[in-house]
Tab-separated table of C-alpha atoms in Angstrom:
chain	number	residue	atom	x	y	z
A	192	UNK	CA	0.000	0.000	0.000
A	193	UNK	CA	2.713	2.393	1.011
A	194	UNK	CA	4.538	1.720	-2.248
A	195	UNK	CA	1.537	2.990	-4.162
A	196	UNK	CA	1.645	6.171	-2.084
A	197	UNK	CA	5.200	6.857	-3.104
A	198	UNK	CA	4.430	6.175	-6.752
A	199	UNK	CA	1.528	8.623	-6.633
A	200	UNK	CA	3.744	11.134	-4.874
A	201	UNK	CA	6.430	10.709	-7.499
A	202	UNK	CA	3.847	11.103	-10.264
A	203	UNK	CA	2.664	14.349	-8.721
A	204	UNK	CA	6.229	15.581	-8.478
A	205	UNK	CA	7.004	14.716	-12.103
A	206	UNK	CA	3.867	16.523	-13.177
A	207	UNK	CA	5.463	19.646	-11.701
A	208	UNK	CA	3.028	19.676	-8.809
A	209	UNK	CA	5.093	19.700	-5.643
A	210	UNK	CA	2.927	18.078	-3.004
A	211	UNK	CA	4.218	20.468	-0.366
A	212	UNK	CA	3.120	23.507	-2.305
A	213	UNK	CA	5.210	26.599	-3.031
A	214	UNK	CA	8.659	27.163	-1.553
A	215	UNK	CA	7.544	29.337	1.339
A	216	UNK	CA	5.048	26.652	2.372
A	217	UNK	CA	7.763	24.008	2.264
A	218	UNK	CA	9.926	26.114	4.560
A	219	UNK	CA	7.069	26.584	7.018
A	220	UNK	CA	6.313	22.859	6.975
A	221	UNK	CA	9.974	22.050	7.710
A	222	UNK	CA	9.944	24.547	10.567
A	223	UNK	CA	6.763	23.024	11.994
A	224	UNK	CA	8.204	19.517	11.721
A	225	UNK	CA	11.414	20.504	13.541
A	226	UNK	CA	9.277	22.021	16.319
A	227	UNK	CA	7.095	18.930	16.407
A	228	UNK	CA	10.195	16.743	16.830
A	229	UNK	CA	11.091	18.729	19.942
A	230	UNK	CA	7.589	18.301	21.350
A	231	UNK	CA	7.744	14.572	20.593
A	232	UNK	CA	11.144	14.173	22.289
A	233	UNK	CA	9.852	16.184	25.254
A	234	UNK	CA	6.782	13.937	25.571
A	235	UNK	CA	8.799	10.712	25.367
A	236	UNK	CA	8.974	8.740	28.618
A	237	UNK	CA	10.539	5.315	29.063
A	238	UNK	CA	7.821	4.294	31.490
A	239	UNK	CA	4.939	4.956	29.093
A	240	UNK	CA	4.169	1.569	27.610
A	241	UNK	CA	1.906	0.344	24.878
A	242	UNK	CA	-0.251	-2.700	25.531
A	243	UNK	CA	-2.722	-4.254	23.146
A	244	UNK	CA	-6.278	-4.071	24.479
A	245	UNK	CA	-7.344	-7.275	26.201
A	246	UNK	CA	-10.310	-7.649	23.853
A	247	UNK	CA	-8.284	-7.050	20.697
A	248	UNK	CA	-7.788	-9.935	18.302
A	249	UNK	CA	-4.330	-10.865	17.015
A	250	UNK	CA	-3.905	-9.764	13.419
A	251	UNK	CA	-2.312	-13.146	12.600
A	252	UNK	CA	-2.243	-13.734	8.862
A	253	UNK	CA	-3.965	-10.357	8.342
A	254	UNK	CA	-0.807	-8.611	9.591
A	255	UNK	CA	0.327	-6.674	6.501
A	256	UNK	CA	3.782	-7.497	5.224
A	257	UNK	CA	5.801	-5.219	3.029
A	258	UNK	CA	9.320	-4.749	1.780
A	259	UNK	CA	10.852	-2.526	-0.843
A	260	UNK	CA	12.523	-5.392	-2.767
A	261	UNK	CA	10.404	-6.968	-5.474
A	262	UNK	CA	10.231	-10.215	-3.532
A	263	UNK	CA	10.413	-10.841	0.203
A	264	UNK	CA	14.153	-10.748	0.960
A	265	UNK	CA	15.522	-14.068	2.183
A	266	UNK	CA	18.964	-14.422	3.729
A	267	UNK	CA	20.745	-17.218	1.859
A	268	UNK	CA	23.583	-18.612	4.029
A	269	UNK	CA	25.037	-20.399	0.998
A	270	UNK	CA	25.677	-17.022	-0.624
A	271	UNK	CA	26.201	-14.719	2.338
A	272	UNK	CA	27.352	-16.996	5.155
A	273	UNK	CA	25.669	-17.319	8.497
A	274	UNK	CA	23.448	-14.355	9.327
A	275	UNK	CA	24.703	-12.240	12.184
A	276	UNK	CA	23.669	-8.896	13.590
A	277	UNK	CA	26.452	-6.337	13.811
A	278	UNK	CA	26.292	-3.812	16.608
A	279	UNK	CA	28.812	-1.067	16.007
A	280	UNK	CA	29.566	2.602	15.649
A	281	UNK	CA	30.000	4.635	18.814
A	282	UNK	CA	30.398	1.608	21.097
A	283	UNK	CA	33.309	0.337	23.163
A	284	UNK	CA	32.825	-3.352	22.229
A	285	UNK	CA	31.466	-3.889	18.708
A	286	UNK	CA	29.389	-7.083	18.548
A	287	UNK	CA	28.590	-9.729	15.984
A	288	UNK	CA	25.597	-11.718	17.177
A	289	UNK	CA	24.240	-14.847	15.520
A	290	UNK	CA	20.654	-15.936	16.206
A	291	UNK	CA	22.044	-18.280	18.894
A	292	UNK	CA	23.924	-15.371	20.495
A	293	UNK	CA	20.760	-13.272	20.483
A	294	UNK	CA	18.807	-16.131	22.057
A	295	UNK	CA	21.293	-16.209	24.937
A	296	UNK	CA	20.604	-12.569	25.824
A	297	UNK	CA	17.655	-11.688	28.117
A	298	UNK	CA	14.415	-12.219	26.183
A	299	UNK	CA	11.350	-9.998	26.273
A	300	UNK	CA	7.867	-10.890	25.013
A	301	UNK	CA	5.214	-8.200	24.528
A	302	UNK	CA	1.741	-8.097	22.984
A	303	UNK	CA	1.497	-4.636	21.497
A	304	UNK	CA	0.015	-2.573	18.688
A	305	UNK	CA	1.785	-1.867	15.457
A	306	UNK	CA	0.941	1.705	14.411
A	307	UNK	CA	1.180	2.118	10.658
A	308	UNK	CA	1.617	5.572	9.134
A	309	UNK	CA	-1.388	4.771	6.939
A	310	UNK	CA	-3.688	4.729	9.944
A	311	UNK	CA	-4.215	1.053	10.680
A	312	UNK	CA	-3.077	-0.849	13.725
A	313	UNK	CA	-2.361	-4.563	14.068
A	314	UNK	CA	-1.861	-6.589	17.226
A	315	UNK	CA	0.890	-9.175	17.519
A	316	UNK	CA	3.122	-10.692	20.177
A	317	UNK	CA	6.779	-9.952	19.610
A	318	UNK	CA	9.732	-11.570	21.324
A	319	UNK	CA	13.380	-10.701	21.239
A	320	UNK	CA	16.086	-8.638	22.855
A	321	UNK	CA	15.794	-5.015	23.899
A	322	UNK	CA	17.946	-2.588	21.941
A	323	UNK	CA	18.857	-1.132	25.327
A	324	UNK	CA	20.285	-4.549	26.243
A	325	UNK	CA	22.423	-4.587	23.070
A	326	UNK	CA	23.585	-1.064	23.913
A	327	UNK	CA	24.484	-2.178	27.436
A	328	UNK	CA	26.474	-5.186	26.248
A	329	UNK	CA	28.253	-3.177	23.553
A	330	UNK	CA	28.904	-0.251	25.884
A	331	UNK	CA	27.743	3.080	24.484
A	332	UNK	CA	30.331	5.739	23.829
A	333	UNK	CA	29.567	9.290	24.990
A	334	UNK	CA	29.117	10.521	21.406
A	335	UNK	CA	26.236	8.112	20.671
A	336	UNK	CA	23.066	10.156	20.183
A	337	UNK	CA	21.362	8.306	17.345
A	338	UNK	CA	21.045	4.789	16.018
A	339	UNK	CA	20.840	3.634	12.426
A	340	UNK	CA	19.106	0.333	11.755
A	341	UNK	CA	20.220	-1.232	8.468
A	342	UNK	CA	18.695	-4.113	6.533
A	343	UNK	CA	19.317	-6.446	3.604
A	344	UNK	CA	16.085	-5.212	1.975
A	345	UNK	CA	17.527	-3.196	-0.918
A	346	UNK	CA	19.248	-0.704	1.351
A	347	UNK	CA	16.209	0.057	3.520
A	348	UNK	CA	17.215	1.697	6.776
A	349	UNK	CA	15.857	4.178	9.310
A	350	UNK	CA	17.748	6.106	11.966
A	351	UNK	CA	16.358	6.781	15.432
A	352	UNK	CA	17.008	9.144	18.302
A	353	UNK	CA	18.827	7.295	21.074
A	354	UNK	CA	16.130	7.856	23.722
A	355	UNK	CA	13.478	6.111	21.615
A	356	UNK	CA	15.843	3.271	20.720
A	357	UNK	CA	16.552	2.675	24.423
A	358	UNK	CA	12.823	2.553	25.322
A	359	UNK	CA	12.146	-0.822	26.975
A	360	UNK	CA	9.583	-1.732	24.289
A	361	UNK	CA	12.032	-1.260	21.408
A	362	UNK	CA	13.138	-4.796	20.501
A	363	UNK	CA	15.303	-6.646	18.062
A	364	UNK	CA	12.576	-9.231	17.529
A	365	UNK	CA	13.275	-12.781	16.437
A	366	UNK	CA	9.799	-14.137	17.178
A	367	UNK	CA	6.269	-13.132	16.219
A	368	UNK	CA	3.164	-14.643	17.778
A	369	UNK	CA	5.414	-17.138	19.615
A	370	UNK	CA	6.934	-18.544	16.437
A	371	UNK	CA	10.221	-17.710	14.740
A	372	UNK	CA	9.879	-14.637	12.555
A	373	UNK	CA	8.805	-15.520	8.989
A	374	UNK	CA	10.358	-14.116	5.809
A	375	UNK	CA	7.318	-11.873	5.231
A	376	UNK	CA	7.848	-10.147	8.561
A	377	UNK	CA	11.584	-9.562	8.523
A	378	UNK	CA	13.335	-12.889	9.268
A	379	UNK	CA	15.710	-13.644	10.762
A	380	UNK	CA	15.493	-10.535	12.989
A	381	UNK	CA	13.773	-7.179	12.782
A	382	UNK	CA	13.317	-4.104	14.853
A	383	UNK	CA	9.895	-3.774	16.429
A	384	UNK	CA	8.535	-1.051	18.652
A	385	UNK	CA	5.085	0.339	19.357
A	386	UNK	CA	6.593	3.728	20.214
A	387	UNK	CA	7.239	4.711	16.612
A	388	UNK	CA	5.292	4.382	13.358
A	389	UNK	CA	5.709	1.071	11.556
A	390	UNK	CA	8.150	2.259	8.906
A	391	UNK	CA	10.700	3.008	11.633
A	392	UNK	CA	10.670	-0.686	12.658
A	393	UNK	CA	13.264	-1.911	10.161
A	394	UNK	CA	12.853	-5.501	8.996
A	395	UNK	CA	15.564	-7.904	7.740
A	396	UNK	CA	18.103	-6.353	10.122
A	397	UNK	CA	21.824	-6.567	9.456
A	398	UNK	CA	23.405	-3.769	11.467
A	399	UNK	CA	22.693	-1.539	14.455
A	400	UNK	CA	25.019	1.453	14.274
A	401	UNK	CA	25.230	4.039	17.048
A	402	UNK	CA	26.006	7.463	15.624
A	403	UNK	CA	26.713	11.001	16.816
A	404	UNK	CA	24.257	12.358	14.225
A	405	UNK	CA	21.018	11.258	12.681
A	406	UNK	CA	21.177	9.491	9.355
A	407	UNK	CA	17.708	9.943	7.838
A	408	UNK	CA	15.989	6.847	6.518
A	409	UNK	CA	14.281	5.272	3.541
A	410	UNK	CA	10.883	6.917	4.110
A	411	UNK	CA	11.989	9.876	6.190
A	412	UNK	CA	14.255	11.011	3.341
A	413	UNK	CA	11.193	11.123	1.097
A	414	UNK	CA	9.098	13.392	3.280
A	415	UNK	CA	7.651	11.148	5.995
A	416	UNK	CA	8.359	12.309	9.545
A	417	UNK	CA	11.808	11.321	10.775
A	418	UNK	CA	10.906	11.165	14.488
A	419	UNK	CA	7.517	9.506	13.890
A	420	UNK	CA	6.875	8.804	17.566
A	421	UNK	CA	3.590	7.411	18.834
B	18	UNK	CA	-19.804	52.993	15.887
B	19	UNK	CA	-19.139	49.709	17.651
B	20	UNK	CA	-18.379	47.011	15.075
B	21	UNK	CA	-20.749	44.104	14.732
B	22	UNK	CA	-17.873	41.733	15.613
B	23	UNK	CA	-14.762	42.572	17.623
B	24	UNK	CA	-11.545	42.517	15.544
B	25	UNK	CA	-10.307	39.492	17.523
B	26	UNK	CA	-13.436	37.567	16.532
B	27	UNK	CA	-13.116	38.616	12.885
B	28	UNK	CA	-9.432	37.676	12.644
B	29	UNK	CA	-9.803	34.340	14.428
B	30	UNK	CA	-12.840	33.556	12.252
B	31	UNK	CA	-10.919	33.890	8.982
B	32	UNK	CA	-7.774	32.205	10.314
B	33	UNK	CA	-10.050	29.377	11.372
B	34	UNK	CA	-11.524	29.139	7.878
B	35	UNK	CA	-8.060	28.537	6.405
B	36	UNK	CA	-6.997	26.166	9.196
B	37	UNK	CA	-10.179	24.075	9.036
B	38	UNK	CA	-10.035	23.789	5.240
B	39	UNK	CA	-6.410	22.612	5.324
B	40	UNK	CA	-7.032	20.267	8.260
B	41	UNK	CA	-10.112	18.711	6.653
B	42	UNK	CA	-8.484	18.313	3.229
B	43	UNK	CA	-5.220	16.888	4.529
B	44	UNK	CA	-7.118	14.748	7.034
B	45	UNK	CA	-9.174	13.211	4.253
B	46	UNK	CA	-5.963	12.487	2.313
B	47	UNK	CA	-4.561	10.751	5.407
B	48	UNK	CA	-7.833	8.848	5.818
B	49	UNK	CA	-7.622	7.661	2.213
B	50	UNK	CA	-4.372	5.793	2.969
B	51	UNK	CA	-6.544	3.440	5.058
B	52	UNK	CA	-10.207	4.384	4.535
B	53	UNK	CA	-11.477	2.073	7.269
B	54	UNK	CA	-11.499	1.846	11.053
B	55	UNK	CA	-11.037	-1.850	11.852
B	56	UNK	CA	-7.865	-3.203	13.405
B	57	UNK	CA	-6.185	-5.646	11.038
B	58	UNK	CA	-7.861	-9.024	11.427
B	59	UNK	CA	-11.046	-7.543	12.896
B	60	UNK	CA	-14.297	-6.057	11.631
B	61	UNK	CA	-15.611	-2.652	12.685
B	62	UNK	CA	-19.150	-2.469	13.966
B	63	UNK	CA	-20.120	1.078	13.284
B	64	UNK	CA	-19.072	2.288	9.873
B	65	UNK	CA	-20.993	0.889	6.891
B	66	UNK	CA	-18.554	2.345	4.350
B	67	UNK	CA	-15.348	0.532	5.346
B	68	UNK	CA	-12.911	0.830	2.452
B	69	UNK	CA	-14.633	3.751	0.726
B	70	UNK	CA	-12.247	6.613	0.018
B	71	UNK	CA	-13.056	10.304	0.132
B	72	UNK	CA	-13.157	11.850	-3.361
B	73	UNK	CA	-9.710	13.079	-4.388
B	74	UNK	CA	-10.921	16.627	-5.112
B	75	UNK	CA	-11.764	17.047	-1.422
B	76	UNK	CA	-8.242	16.121	-0.355
B	77	UNK	CA	-5.207	18.294	0.182
B	78	UNK	CA	-1.481	17.632	0.378
B	79	UNK	CA	-1.004	15.478	-2.728
B	80	UNK	CA	0.277	12.288	-1.105
B	81	UNK	CA	0.249	10.771	2.354
B	82	UNK	CA	3.495	12.372	3.572
B	83	UNK	CA	2.556	15.792	2.170
B	84	UNK	CA	-0.869	15.632	3.801
B	85	UNK	CA	0.707	14.603	7.118
B	86	UNK	CA	3.188	17.502	6.937
B	87	UNK	CA	0.320	19.942	6.442
B	88	UNK	CA	-1.879	18.314	9.067
B	89	UNK	CA	0.825	18.375	11.765
B	90	UNK	CA	1.790	21.974	10.969
B	91	UNK	CA	-1.720	23.412	10.688
B	92	UNK	CA	-2.895	21.649	13.852
B	93	UNK	CA	-1.001	24.227	15.909
B	94	UNK	CA	-2.635	27.110	14.037
B	95	UNK	CA	-6.064	25.551	14.564
B	96	UNK	CA	-5.522	24.879	18.266
B	97	UNK	CA	-3.840	28.192	19.156
B	98	UNK	CA	-6.352	30.203	17.114
B	99	UNK	CA	-9.197	28.335	18.804
B	100	UNK	CA	-7.755	29.029	22.254
B	101	UNK	CA	-7.340	32.739	21.449
B	102	UNK	CA	-10.971	32.887	20.282
B	103	UNK	CA	-12.359	31.017	23.293
B	104	UNK	CA	-10.213	32.984	25.741
B	105	UNK	CA	-11.355	36.231	24.155
B	106	UNK	CA	-15.073	35.525	24.138
B	107	UNK	CA	-14.781	34.308	27.719
B	108	UNK	CA	-13.035	37.473	28.950
B	109	UNK	CA	-14.922	39.906	26.705
B	110	UNK	CA	-18.413	38.497	27.224
B	111	UNK	CA	-19.269	37.453	23.660
B	112	UNK	CA	-19.928	33.928	24.939
B	113	UNK	CA	-23.320	35.267	26.055
B	114	UNK	CA	-24.284	35.650	22.383
B	115	UNK	CA	-23.631	31.941	21.813
B	116	UNK	CA	-24.728	29.998	24.865
B	117	UNK	CA	-28.254	28.652	24.366
B	118	UNK	CA	-30.787	30.578	26.433
B	119	UNK	CA	-33.869	29.481	28.278
B	120	UNK	CA	-36.504	28.583	25.721
B	121	UNK	CA	-33.829	27.575	23.198
B	122	UNK	CA	-35.782	24.604	21.855
B	123	UNK	CA	-38.942	26.676	21.374
B	124	UNK	CA	-36.991	29.481	19.694
B	125	UNK	CA	-35.183	27.000	17.444
B	126	UNK	CA	-38.487	25.406	16.491
B	127	UNK	CA	-40.019	28.793	15.684
B	128	UNK	CA	-36.991	29.661	13.537
B	129	UNK	CA	-37.313	26.360	11.665
B	130	UNK	CA	-41.044	26.981	11.177
B	131	UNK	CA	-40.254	30.384	9.722
B	132	UNK	CA	-37.747	28.903	7.274
B	133	UNK	CA	-40.326	26.281	6.291
B	134	UNK	CA	-42.969	28.986	5.651
B	135	UNK	CA	-45.041	27.648	8.554
B	136	UNK	CA	-45.000	31.108	10.133
B	137	UNK	CA	-44.947	34.362	8.199
B	138	UNK	CA	-42.873	36.644	10.418
B	139	UNK	CA	-39.239	36.309	11.448
B	140	UNK	CA	-38.998	35.507	15.182
B	141	UNK	CA	-37.525	38.220	17.368
B	142	UNK	CA	-33.879	37.593	18.085
B	143	UNK	CA	-30.787	39.194	19.529
B	144	UNK	CA	-27.466	39.100	17.704
B	145	UNK	CA	-28.114	35.577	16.418
B	146	UNK	CA	-31.237	33.518	15.941
B	147	UNK	CA	-31.692	30.334	17.954
B	148	UNK	CA	-30.487	28.022	15.181
B	149	UNK	CA	-27.341	30.103	14.788
B	150	UNK	CA	-26.760	30.050	18.533
B	151	UNK	CA	-27.028	26.278	18.531
B	152	UNK	CA	-24.599	25.938	15.631
B	153	UNK	CA	-22.046	28.475	16.887
B	154	UNK	CA	-22.188	26.959	20.367
B	155	UNK	CA	-21.657	23.430	19.037
B	156	UNK	CA	-18.736	24.323	16.749
B	157	UNK	CA	-16.117	25.039	19.470
B	158	UNK	CA	-17.201	21.915	21.346
B	159	UNK	CA	-16.749	19.786	18.239
B	160	UNK	CA	-13.472	21.605	17.615
B	161	UNK	CA	-12.237	20.697	21.095
B	162	UNK	CA	-13.226	17.080	20.453
B	163	UNK	CA	-11.268	17.165	17.188
B	164	UNK	CA	-8.165	18.521	18.910
B	165	UNK	CA	-8.349	15.991	21.763
B	166	UNK	CA	-8.989	12.963	19.529
B	167	UNK	CA	-6.254	14.300	17.248
B	168	UNK	CA	-3.766	14.342	20.126
B	169	UNK	CA	-4.886	10.820	21.041
B	170	UNK	CA	-4.044	9.682	17.489
B	171	UNK	CA	-0.784	11.596	17.275
B	172	UNK	CA	0.564	10.135	20.541
B	173	UNK	CA	-1.350	6.912	21.266
B	174	UNK	CA	1.474	5.619	23.489
B	175	UNK	CA	2.944	8.694	25.181
B	176	UNK	CA	-0.599	10.073	25.718
B	177	UNK	CA	-2.060	6.583	26.067
B	178	UNK	CA	-4.445	7.702	28.835
B	179	UNK	CA	-6.084	10.100	26.398
B	180	UNK	CA	-6.347	7.446	23.678
B	181	UNK	CA	-7.856	5.041	26.221
B	182	UNK	CA	-10.395	7.729	27.151
B	183	UNK	CA	-11.761	7.581	23.604
B	184	UNK	CA	-11.834	3.774	23.612
B	185	UNK	CA	-8.429	3.053	22.057
B	186	UNK	CA	-6.753	4.014	18.801
B	187	UNK	CA	-9.331	2.695	16.324
B	188	UNK	CA	-12.174	4.391	18.208
B	189	UNK	CA	-10.252	7.640	18.608
B	190	UNK	CA	-9.801	7.593	14.840
B	191	UNK	CA	-13.522	7.000	14.444
B	192	UNK	CA	-14.517	9.870	16.771
B	193	UNK	CA	-11.976	12.124	15.062
B	194	UNK	CA	-13.606	11.351	11.706
B	195	UNK	CA	-17.202	11.643	12.944
B	196	UNK	CA	-16.424	14.976	14.618
B	197	UNK	CA	-14.905	16.184	11.334
B	198	UNK	CA	-18.085	15.155	9.476
B	199	UNK	CA	-20.244	17.026	12.007
B	200	UNK	CA	-18.117	20.154	11.845
B	201	UNK	CA	-18.115	19.918	8.052
B	202	UNK	CA	-21.910	19.626	8.007
B	203	UNK	CA	-22.330	22.654	10.274
B	204	UNK	CA	-19.809	24.633	8.209
B	205	UNK	CA	-21.554	23.795	4.931
B	206	UNK	CA	-24.974	24.759	6.334
B	207	UNK	CA	-23.400	27.933	7.751
B	208	UNK	CA	-21.926	28.927	4.384
B	209	UNK	CA	-25.142	28.101	2.501
B	210	UNK	CA	-27.207	30.166	4.941
B	211	UNK	CA	-24.776	33.088	4.726
B	212	UNK	CA	-24.885	33.069	0.933
B	213	UNK	CA	-28.633	32.559	0.561
B	214	UNK	CA	-30.009	34.429	3.554
B	215	UNK	CA	-27.538	36.869	5.079
B	216	UNK	CA	-24.733	37.785	2.652
B	217	UNK	CA	-24.309	41.098	4.526
B	218	UNK	CA	-22.783	39.102	7.369
B	219	UNK	CA	-19.698	38.569	5.169
B	220	UNK	CA	-19.130	42.349	5.360
B	221	UNK	CA	-19.800	42.318	9.091
B	222	UNK	CA	-17.361	39.465	9.662
B	223	UNK	CA	-14.684	41.198	7.567
B	224	UNK	CA	-14.900	44.947	8.296
B	225	UNK	CA	-17.208	44.868	11.295
B	226	UNK	CA	-19.702	47.192	9.573
B	227	UNK	CA	-23.352	46.487	10.202
B	228	UNK	CA	-26.666	48.159	9.550
B	229	UNK	CA	-29.987	47.326	11.136
B	230	UNK	CA	-31.758	47.309	7.750
B	231	UNK	CA	-29.386	44.449	6.698
B	232	UNK	CA	-30.520	42.182	9.499
B	233	UNK	CA	-32.475	39.099	8.452
B	234	UNK	CA	-35.077	40.029	11.037
B	235	UNK	CA	-35.647	43.495	9.499
B	236	UNK	CA	-35.730	41.954	6.031
B	237	UNK	CA	-37.931	39.031	7.108
B	238	UNK	CA	-35.340	36.977	5.196
B	239	UNK	CA	-35.516	33.313	4.390
B	240	UNK	CA	-33.118	31.442	2.099
B	241	UNK	CA	-33.274	33.310	-1.245
B	242	UNK	CA	-36.174	35.460	0.002
B	243	UNK	CA	-35.957	39.184	0.797
B	244	UNK	CA	-32.263	39.581	0.095
B	245	UNK	CA	-32.424	43.365	-0.434
B	246	UNK	CA	-31.905	45.654	2.565
B	247	UNK	CA	-35.132	46.389	4.353
B	248	UNK	CA	-37.137	49.403	3.251
B	249	UNK	CA	-37.616	51.240	6.492
B	250	UNK	CA	-41.111	51.070	7.930
B	251	UNK	CA	-42.662	54.556	7.260
B	252	UNK	CA	-43.900	54.747	10.852
B	253	UNK	CA	-40.354	54.445	12.091
B	254	UNK	CA	-38.686	56.727	9.562
B	255	UNK	CA	-36.101	58.939	11.131
B	256	UNK	CA	-35.997	62.621	10.178
B	257	UNK	CA	-33.344	63.308	7.588
B	258	UNK	CA	-31.250	65.283	10.063
B	259	UNK	CA	-30.612	62.287	12.323
B	260	UNK	CA	-30.140	59.697	9.598
B	261	UNK	CA	-26.526	58.539	9.935
B	262	UNK	CA	-24.330	59.940	7.178
B	263	UNK	CA	-23.540	56.463	5.878
B	264	UNK	CA	-27.169	55.919	4.902
B	265	UNK	CA	-28.457	57.482	1.729
B	266	UNK	CA	-31.642	59.291	2.769
B	267	UNK	CA	-33.102	58.746	-0.671
B	268	UNK	CA	-32.862	55.024	-0.102
B	269	UNK	CA	-34.437	55.149	3.300
B	270	UNK	CA	-37.413	57.280	2.469
B	271	UNK	CA	-39.520	55.865	-0.339
B	272	UNK	CA	-39.776	58.531	-3.050
B	273	UNK	CA	-43.540	58.381	-3.226
B	274	UNK	CA	-43.912	59.350	0.389
B	275	UNK	CA	-43.657	62.949	1.467
B	276	UNK	CA	-41.165	62.947	4.347
B	277	UNK	CA	-42.913	65.781	6.056
B	278	UNK	CA	-46.102	63.780	6.120
B	279	UNK	CA	-44.633	60.596	7.551
B	280	UNK	CA	-42.573	62.046	10.361
B	281	UNK	CA	-44.929	63.170	13.067
B	282	UNK	CA	-43.424	65.852	15.272
B	283	UNK	CA	-43.955	63.699	18.302
B	284	UNK	CA	-41.690	60.874	17.110
B	285	UNK	CA	-38.633	60.535	19.276
B	286	UNK	CA	-35.689	60.499	16.884
B	287	UNK	CA	-33.789	58.210	19.235
B	288	UNK	CA	-36.555	55.623	19.261
B	289	UNK	CA	-35.346	53.285	16.515
B	290	UNK	CA	-31.857	53.273	17.978
B	291	UNK	CA	-33.198	52.645	21.438
B	292	UNK	CA	-35.264	49.776	20.149
B	293	UNK	CA	-32.177	48.186	18.658
B	294	UNK	CA	-30.162	48.651	21.819
B	295	UNK	CA	-32.849	47.331	24.064
B	296	UNK	CA	-32.854	44.251	21.950
B	297	UNK	CA	-29.132	44.051	22.460
B	298	UNK	CA	-29.715	44.228	26.183
B	299	UNK	CA	-32.278	41.520	26.025
B	300	UNK	CA	-29.623	39.430	24.415
B	301	UNK	CA	-27.254	39.721	27.376
């Protein structure tokens, strides 16, 4: 669905119809968004948690799956070797974690909402390791202020502010609905958090890089909000 | 002369027009990215048009991201402008013109009967008729609901208590949409009534200028009926000397009538003005 949005947006742009209107409007919108980011960061608390309503049904097979590659990306060990998650950048001890390594770290399971930018929500149970736990093990350097999450889905990535990444509900998830993550949902490991819009939860993870500066993202570079907090 | 509407009311009114148009158009574009209310894997009880998009010509912002940029920028204009307006009418007393009075239902019914030709004469009113009072009183309440449900959708986790208050995210989205439809309905009726019944109010809401002979009550105006300014009742004609300079005496006094004959010496020149003011008092 979101791919169609971008195609329509691109069509509008090619037709010489900038969706953000004239230049002065674009400047005002950028100003408003930078102010909104401050409000969002100010509102963010690590003890505000999302929980799916007790009466809500699991989305199950109705959970939308999307990727920017033509087909669902699958990690082929024969071509690329054993999958491992790299944790690097502004850390004292860069890590290389296989699925077995991840499974040995403290596991968290949470039944939460997934908030899509399009307006729908979907309930699922995610299990995995907190990003804050990875940061603890790797040892954050003082210059770390942002995190870039990279994938093997045609270069898809999104960068986060550190505070949101360290929220206890921000996970590197290896399980969905108490089963190993499937290829449609980002196997072998993906980011998942209810505290940001869905496009910030990068699937098909390869690297978690702590950075001194933000590094945009696949959708945020195209005009979607970079902070995108919920 | 005191303007019909205070400058603060006039400015916030027109800022609100721009803000509401942009919010509604961009909101509909956002809605069209998922024109339904159900959580994935569920059905939604209370919307028979799940999956039906708003027509593209009603939308604003071009694509989803553009519409979101506009929505999240203009929301501050809408909210701050609304707070300025409400704070002003609270401190300055204009809220008395809007809060429904005793007998509101009867007055509203009489107004509706007049519009439906079930009664011949325009009911007496103060600044606004009862139907207007009802509409202008409801609009800020619906606006507040829109802002609160909007915050609940913007921050469903960090302001989770607010989202829960509206029944969760899907329901907050529903109430946000229903409130928009209600406000849109009131706004459309408002604009239609202004254009068909009281176009002079556009001048009043822009420059503040107002004349008694423009009032729908003086004109006995219904939609598309009696649009011209009222010819002044001969019995109430004011001697030329006290007619305000802005009014063309030739227009006030019908040519066929000899002014000397219609203005009895005993008529108190201040009477028509006093009548108007006493009505204003009644309104307080």
